Amino acid sequence: MKVVKFGGSSLSCSEQVEKVFNIVVSDPERKVVVVSAPGKRFAEDTKVTDLLIECAAAYLQGREDHHAFQAIIDRYESIAEGLKLPGGTVVEIKSNLLELLNGDRSDPQKYMDAVKATGEDSHARLIAAYFQHKGVEAHYVNPKEAGLLVTDEPGNAQPLPETYESLYRLREREGIVIFPGFFGFNREGEIVTFSRSGSDITGSILASGIKAAVYENFTDVDAVYSVNPSIINRPKEITEITYREMRELSYAGFSVFHDEALMPAFKAGIPVNVKNTNQPGKPGTMIVKERELANGPVIGIASDEGFSSIYVSKYLLNREIGFGRKLLSILEDFHLSFEHMPSGIDDISIILRQEPLNQTVEEQVVQRIKEELQADDVKVERNLALIMMVGEGMRESVGTAARASTALARAGVNIEMINQGSSEVSMMFGVRVSDERKAVQALYEEFFAGVAI
Amino acid sequence: MKVVKFGGSSLSCSEQVEKVFNIVVSDPERKVVVVSAPGKRFAEDTKVTDLLIECAAAYLQGREDHHAFQAIIDRYESIAEGLKLPGGTVVEIKSNLLELLNGDRSDPQKYMDAVKATGEDSHARLIAAYFQHKGVEAHYVNPKEAGLLVTDEPGNAQPLPETYESLYRLREREGIVIFPGFFGFNREGEIVTFSRSGSDITGSILASGIKAAVYENFTDVDAVYSVNPSIINRPKEITEITYREMRELSYAGFSVFHDEALMPAFKAGIPVNVKNTNQPGKPGTMIVKERELANGPVIGIASDEGFSSIYVSKYLLNREIGFGRKLLSILEDFHLSFEHMPSGIDDISIILRQEPLNQTVEEQVVQRIKEELQADDVKVERNLALIMMVGEGMRESVGTAARASTALARAGVNIEMINQGSSEVSMMFGVRVSDERKAVQALYEEFFAGVAI
């Protein structure tokens, strides 16, 4: 039994929905289909979810946004027409949305969540209708009815433990289950949405709930790439990758998945197959618990910019018990979390995300470190990039650090920081943002050129 | 004007004292001579300071140690005889020591400090007598009289600020000043000793006090070596090294100096010249504020064993503000200071000295981390060695990390940790203790073979 999830671009127009239909019916194991709201059809297009947000925001300010409202209805209508569905489907979508928009606005956050969720919900109803229209037994299932209970955190809902047991019963439903992604219900029966990549989360929870053999995640890329395709042209595709490798890669800007989205599936040990709706015959990438190591120690290289370092030096610092703890306490007072903390004999550097460290915060942090810790010197350096090399094979391979740093040296990249020591399956380099592309290219060349995948 | 300090082995017998005399009088700039207690004459010999400790310990237990007492007096007598000094010198040393041993024992720590200090004090008196006997104007100067005031921390005295001004007046003394190393006086006029390498500290304080042009530190090696001679046979000698490089090297087991000993001289910007009493014509090693960079990026390689790592993993750890701080707080409760703290996405490792982390402490620390931080996994790994590569030239050299890690890989050394990022003049590798020698040899081969110093 499989759970199959389709992203917004895979469901953006009638042609795409037809592809989805064909994919689903081509494999009788595809039991549960999780759908997103209609996404972009072309680069400048607007996602239905964004139109819904616009619309709800207007209503919250006491005015109607006819333009956005009509654009939403037009999207569903054009899909329904393309699929040659009878007119009734979109009429119901329209009246439901209107009723909701004019409904209770006393809690703006709850209101916004409920309106946003109709993007997925309406599309699931429409797609279920299409499957039926094509003579396939399929039913729209509402998350409330299915028992998808979540915590009451709008935009960041977490599944409640009893959810999984309830969802297991979906196995017994007749026909194909068409399930809207992105949201669940709190104990009060109100809609609460997940975070970014919400439909991925729904699919992941359902896969865990029904104990699926595989969770197929259809999107618009053939596979997970070994490196960002905007840095390396046509990089190697990853055929098999472990959960842990995927998670380490996600950390540093690997954008295929929001790294928490797949956790429910990972925890249940269910393999995730990333596939392309437009190339369903291709094998895609399998994300698994364990894999055979082949093709060298490194499976992927990710990079992310926007880091700063705070360098603190003080004579005899390394004899001062509590220095590191006090330093971190100061950061904590400003709600700053640190990424890395390399230390020398008389100095510590803190690597952290640059964004929350604005000019005002920076000045206060520097002042407090100087005063409270009596530091001799405090310096902030901005515009660092972190490059993460990931691979379970690194665990058993002597010389990966050597190959990597040699490649970086050859490319003339100055390494500002090396972090190796905690995770055995990754190695991190800090470089200047201006060296980021060059660094990734050099590492890719070293570890992937000549490797057949 | 120079301050010249001689270590215990440079003053262990009459032949050595004669060498010292010749060294001092050969340069009229050598104004202040700091002397240690007589050290070992041969490998199995006992230092006078150790005999004094034995003696004082016996008296504190209410018995006399005639054997140790006689051994002490014999040492001074044999030196005095060899130098053909009149008999009176040692008679005074003997009666002073006896009086002290039979004196006030109400504060055992103070008593021990006072007895220990006579090793240097008596030798300074004897050596001053020898200089005079040879017709050179020289005077023993007592630290109390000179104003060497220190904090009241037995075995860890720190100079008080006003000390330096008092010592400056030594410049005006007639002739050569013979000054006992290792101790000063607290404000109550009681003897308090410095920590390990106490005579180095005295010399360093005097050099700062009299604003010496150079602080010459005579010992029994020709120079500071680029690497431990017990690992590399006849390693390159360092001709010039900066304070900072010296300090970073001292951190990881570089045994020429206790790293704090030279700080007073460093802070006053006074160059320190490490020379060999037995080869005074050799230039030795100059420790300076700044140096010309030559001969490659690395000036020295040090290593030290006896480290452990505590690996802590927890899912979503890197989102948890305060995790690192709480972890360090737990260590602090056990008075454990950390050396390094490499971190990954879901894990942090703490590298710390193994010695205070005994089995009981380890179990408690692990349990508290598991319970209070709800860590998924906590693992302790023992027997790590840290290898420190130091050089100001690394600041400007791309590829040092590459050369180092390639050399280690070639030698089959698995790198457990790399720490680069805080100090710009050092790079640290963590390896298994069993790989330590091999690792140091490989790095030496890479950075020093073929470099002419």
Tab-separated table of C-alpha atoms in Angstrom, chain B residues 181-429:
chain	number	residue	atom	x	y	z
B	181	GLY	CA	63.856	32.528	41.722
B	182	PHE	CA	60.595	30.775	42.582
B	183	PHE	CA	59.110	32.981	45.328
B	184	GLY	CA	58.015	36.396	46.517
B	185	PHE	CA	56.462	37.822	49.663
B	186	ASN	CA	52.864	38.594	50.497
B	187	ARG	CA	51.807	41.841	52.166
B	188	GLU	CA	52.273	40.192	55.575
B	189	GLY	CA	55.923	39.577	54.721
B	190	GLU	CA	55.503	35.804	54.356
B	191	ILE	CA	57.124	33.726	51.616
B	192	VAL	CA	54.746	32.564	48.864
B	193	THR	CA	55.946	30.419	45.941
B	194	PHE	CA	55.035	30.633	42.281
B	195	SER	CA	53.644	27.708	40.326
B	196	ARG	CA	55.637	25.264	38.235
B	197	SER	CA	58.620	26.877	36.468
B	198	GLY	CA	58.749	29.418	39.287
B	199	SER	CA	62.228	30.706	38.435
B	200	ASP	CA	61.105	31.405	34.871
B	201	ILE	CA	58.342	33.520	36.384
B	202	THR	CA	60.741	35.433	38.648
B	203	GLY	CA	63.012	36.183	35.686
B	204	SER	CA	60.058	37.264	33.613
B	205	ILE	CA	58.802	39.608	36.345
B	206	LEU	CA	62.284	41.066	36.863
B	207	ALA	CA	62.754	41.601	33.122
B	208	SER	CA	59.492	43.492	33.049
B	209	GLY	CA	60.349	45.407	36.237
B	210	ILE	CA	63.764	46.667	35.170
B	211	LYS	CA	62.577	47.092	31.573
B	212	ALA	CA	65.307	44.803	30.287
B	213	ALA	CA	66.349	44.858	26.643
B	214	VAL	CA	66.285	41.056	26.624
B	215	TYR	CA	65.351	38.294	29.034
B	216	GLU	CA	67.832	35.467	28.568
B	217	ASN	CA	66.531	32.158	29.740
B	218	PHE	CA	69.345	29.615	30.022
B	219	THR	CA	68.431	25.983	30.135
B	220	ASP	CA	69.880	22.708	28.850
B	221	VAL	CA	68.629	22.704	25.280
B	222	ASP	CA	70.144	24.531	22.330
B	223	ALA	CA	66.825	25.991	21.278
B	224	VAL	CA	63.094	25.485	21.230
B	225	TYR	CA	62.465	22.634	18.832
B	226	SER	CA	59.829	22.624	16.143
B	227	VAL	CA	58.518	19.342	17.477
B	228	ASN	CA	58.999	17.029	20.449
B	229	PRO	CA	62.493	15.415	20.081
B	230	SER	CA	61.176	12.201	21.601
B	231	ILE	CA	58.960	11.828	18.509
B	232	ILE	CA	61.281	13.233	15.825
B	233	ASN	CA	65.005	12.628	16.105
B	234	ARG	CA	66.962	15.901	16.039
B	235	PRO	CA	64.120	18.121	14.889
B	236	LYS	CA	64.676	21.591	13.431
B	237	GLU	CA	65.480	24.306	15.933
B	238	ILE	CA	63.339	27.406	15.968
B	239	THR	CA	65.418	30.588	15.636
B	240	GLU	CA	62.583	33.069	16.033
B	241	ILE	CA	59.027	32.576	17.232
B	242	THR	CA	56.311	34.988	18.323
B	243	TYR	CA	54.802	35.102	21.809
B	244	ARG	CA	51.529	34.007	20.379
B	245	GLU	CA	52.977	31.020	18.543
B	246	MET	CA	54.861	30.028	21.684
B	247	ARG	CA	51.721	30.243	23.725
B	248	GLU	CA	49.651	28.180	21.317
B	249	LEU	CA	52.380	25.541	21.259
B	250	SER	CA	52.660	25.514	25.050
B	251	TYR	CA	48.994	24.681	25.255
B	252	ALA	CA	49.440	21.234	23.783
B	253	GLY	CA	52.326	19.801	25.698
B	254	PHE	CA	55.240	21.909	24.466
B	255	SER	CA	57.327	21.579	27.585
B	256	VAL	CA	60.054	24.223	27.290
B	257	PHE	CA	57.967	26.709	29.216
B	258	HIS	CA	54.992	26.631	31.424
B	259	ASP	CA	52.908	28.931	29.263
B	260	GLU	CA	52.162	31.532	31.889
B	261	ALA	CA	55.754	31.872	33.049
B	262	LEU	CA	56.785	34.279	30.330
B	263	MET	CA	53.659	36.454	30.405
B	264	PRO	CA	55.123	39.373	32.407
B	265	ALA	CA	57.936	39.677	29.849
B	266	PHE	CA	55.514	39.199	26.929
B	267	LYS	CA	53.188	41.872	28.252
B	268	ALA	CA	56.085	44.315	28.564
B	269	GLY	CA	57.151	43.443	25.006
B	270	ILE	CA	60.566	42.176	26.101
B	271	PRO	CA	62.144	39.577	23.805
B	272	VAL	CA	62.992	36.277	25.466
B	273	ASN	CA	66.098	34.434	24.356
B	274	VAL	CA	66.157	30.729	25.162
B	275	LYS	CA	69.792	29.609	25.323
B	276	ASN	CA	71.869	26.609	26.390
B	277	THR	CA	74.206	27.024	29.369
B	278	ASN	CA	76.384	24.300	27.880
B	279	GLN	CA	76.529	25.920	24.438
B	280	PRO	CA	76.318	29.647	25.194
B	281	GLY	CA	77.784	30.564	21.822
B	282	LYS	CA	74.739	29.231	20.007
B	283	PRO	CA	72.069	31.807	19.188
B	284	GLY	CA	69.206	29.824	20.759
B	285	THR	CA	65.597	30.796	20.133
B	286	MET	CA	64.295	34.353	20.229
B	287	ILE	CA	60.678	34.736	21.355
B	288	VAL	CA	59.483	38.057	20.005
B	289	LYS	CA	56.389	40.144	19.457
B	290	GLU	CA	56.548	40.020	15.674
B	291	ARG	CA	58.686	38.112	13.263
B	292	GLU	CA	59.373	37.950	9.558
B	293	LEU	CA	57.531	35.057	8.048
B	294	ALA	CA	59.837	32.620	6.327
B	295	ASN	CA	60.244	28.877	5.890
B	296	GLY	CA	56.635	27.947	5.346
B	297	PRO	CA	53.422	28.483	7.234
B	298	VAL	CA	54.091	26.203	10.217
B	299	ILE	CA	56.637	26.930	12.925
B	300	GLY	CA	55.912	24.121	15.342
B	301	ILE	CA	53.845	21.042	15.986
B	302	ALA	CA	52.822	20.014	19.473
B	303	SER	CA	50.721	17.168	20.717
B	304	ASP	CA	49.140	16.152	23.951
B	305	GLU	CA	47.196	13.104	25.008
B	306	GLY	CA	44.657	12.456	27.691
B	307	PHE	CA	41.514	13.869	26.125
B	308	SER	CA	38.011	12.465	25.999
B	309	SER	CA	34.971	13.420	23.999
B	310	ILE	CA	31.359	13.430	25.116
B	311	TYR	CA	29.053	13.044	22.136
B	312	VAL	CA	25.478	14.226	22.630
B	313	SER	CA	22.790	13.808	20.000
B	314	LYS	CA	19.220	14.964	20.041
B	315	TYR	CA	16.762	15.379	17.214
B	316	LEU	CA	16.238	19.059	16.309
B	317	LEU	CA	18.990	20.044	18.746
B	318	ASN	CA	20.089	22.917	16.554
B	319	ARG	CA	16.714	24.652	16.879
B	320	GLU	CA	16.828	24.499	20.649
B	321	ILE	CA	18.079	27.810	21.948
B	322	GLY	CA	19.979	27.243	25.155
B	323	PHE	CA	20.998	23.631	24.574
B	324	GLY	CA	24.719	24.362	24.429
B	325	ARG	CA	24.499	26.607	27.462
B	326	LYS	CA	22.651	23.984	29.519
B	327	LEU	CA	25.145	21.330	28.470
B	328	LEU	CA	28.058	23.490	29.587
B	329	SER	CA	26.266	24.261	32.864
B	330	ILE	CA	26.142	20.562	33.688
B	331	LEU	CA	29.881	20.247	33.036
B	332	GLU	CA	30.476	23.330	35.159
B	333	ASP	CA	28.681	21.691	38.085
B	334	PHE	CA	31.426	19.057	37.992
B	335	HIS	CA	34.153	21.719	37.575
B	336	LEU	CA	34.913	20.390	34.117
B	337	SER	CA	36.198	22.897	31.605
B	338	PHE	CA	35.918	22.069	27.930
B	339	GLU	CA	38.577	22.418	25.295
B	340	HIS	CA	36.494	22.223	22.130
B	341	MET	CA	32.902	21.842	21.165
B	342	PRO	CA	32.334	20.819	17.557
B	343	SER	CA	28.668	20.684	16.624
B	344	GLY	CA	26.576	19.125	13.897
B	345	ILE	CA	22.939	19.479	13.016
B	346	ASP	CA	21.600	17.132	15.679
B	347	ASP	CA	24.685	16.668	17.804
B	348	ILE	CA	27.388	18.361	19.832
B	349	SER	CA	30.666	16.874	20.994
B	350	ILE	CA	32.572	18.185	23.964
B	351	ILE	CA	36.326	17.580	23.946
B	352	LEU	CA	37.792	17.822	27.420
B	353	ARG	CA	40.737	16.658	29.516
B	354	GLN	CA	40.273	13.058	30.548
B	355	GLU	CA	41.842	13.242	33.960
B	356	PRO	CA	39.063	14.975	35.930
B	357	LEU	CA	36.473	12.841	34.114
B	358	ASN	CA	36.789	9.700	36.205
B	359	GLN	CA	34.290	6.838	36.035
B	360	THR	CA	31.997	8.253	38.735
B	361	VAL	CA	31.944	11.748	37.279
B	362	GLU	CA	31.426	10.340	33.791
B	363	GLU	CA	28.391	8.325	34.860
B	364	GLN	CA	26.827	11.286	36.631
B	365	VAL	CA	27.495	13.657	33.739
B	366	VAL	CA	26.053	11.229	31.200
B	367	GLN	CA	22.985	10.622	33.331
B	368	ARG	CA	22.314	14.323	33.853
B	369	ILE	CA	22.716	15.083	30.151
B	370	LYS	CA	20.295	12.284	29.289
B	371	GLU	CA	17.728	13.323	31.870
B	372	GLU	CA	17.913	17.093	31.940
B	373	LEU	CA	18.511	17.668	28.246
B	374	GLN	CA	16.494	14.675	27.100
B	375	ALA	CA	19.300	13.706	24.792
B	376	ASP	CA	18.654	10.784	22.462
B	377	ASP	CA	22.192	9.495	22.814
B	378	VAL	CA	25.241	10.289	24.933
B	379	LYS	CA	28.546	8.538	24.281
B	380	VAL	CA	31.955	9.023	25.878
B	381	GLU	CA	35.074	8.247	23.906
B	382	ARG	CA	38.410	8.114	25.702
B	383	ASN	CA	42.066	8.256	24.714
B	384	LEU	CA	42.130	11.022	22.194
B	385	ALA	CA	45.224	13.077	21.440
B	386	LEU	CA	45.161	16.654	20.202
B	387	ILE	CA	47.753	17.760	17.706
B	388	MET	CA	48.342	21.463	17.332
B	389	MET	CA	49.987	22.949	14.262
B	390	VAL	CA	51.069	26.524	14.878
B	391	GLY	CA	52.382	29.301	12.677
B	392	GLU	CA	51.634	32.971	12.028
B	393	GLY	CA	52.225	32.162	8.362
B	394	MET	CA	49.058	30.075	8.275
B	395	ARG	CA	47.085	33.301	8.372
B	396	GLU	CA	48.131	34.122	4.837
B	397	SER	CA	48.568	30.693	3.412
B	398	VAL	CA	45.813	28.960	1.463
B	399	GLY	CA	46.091	25.208	1.539
B	400	THR	CA	47.699	24.503	4.897
B	401	ALA	CA	44.689	22.446	5.957
B	402	ALA	CA	44.930	20.554	2.690
B	403	ARG	CA	48.596	19.748	3.108
B	404	ALA	CA	48.087	18.687	6.696
B	405	SER	CA	45.095	16.480	6.131
B	406	THR	CA	46.640	14.933	3.039
B	407	ALA	CA	49.752	14.087	5.032
B	408	LEU	CA	47.621	12.498	7.747
B	409	ALA	CA	45.595	10.539	5.216
B	410	ARG	CA	48.770	9.266	3.541
B	411	ALA	CA	49.944	8.042	6.927
B	412	GLY	CA	46.628	6.237	7.417
B	413	VAL	CA	45.609	8.422	10.341
B	414	ASN	CA	41.880	8.810	10.817
B	415	ILE	CA	41.049	12.392	11.834
B	416	GLU	CA	38.464	12.331	14.616
B	417	MET	CA	38.173	16.098	14.826
B	418	ILE	CA	39.443	19.171	13.010
B	419	ASN	CA	39.251	22.498	14.738
B	420	GLN	CA	40.035	25.511	12.661
B	421	GLY	CA	38.175	28.714	12.864
B	422	SER	CA	38.920	30.651	15.939
B	423	SER	CA	42.638	31.215	16.124
B	424	GLU	CA	44.164	32.154	12.815
B	425	VAL	CA	47.605	30.922	13.780
B	426	SER	CA	46.816	27.362	14.702
B	427	MET	CA	44.952	24.331	13.497
B	428	MET	CA	44.062	21.391	15.640
B	429	PHE	CA	43.493	17.754	14.833
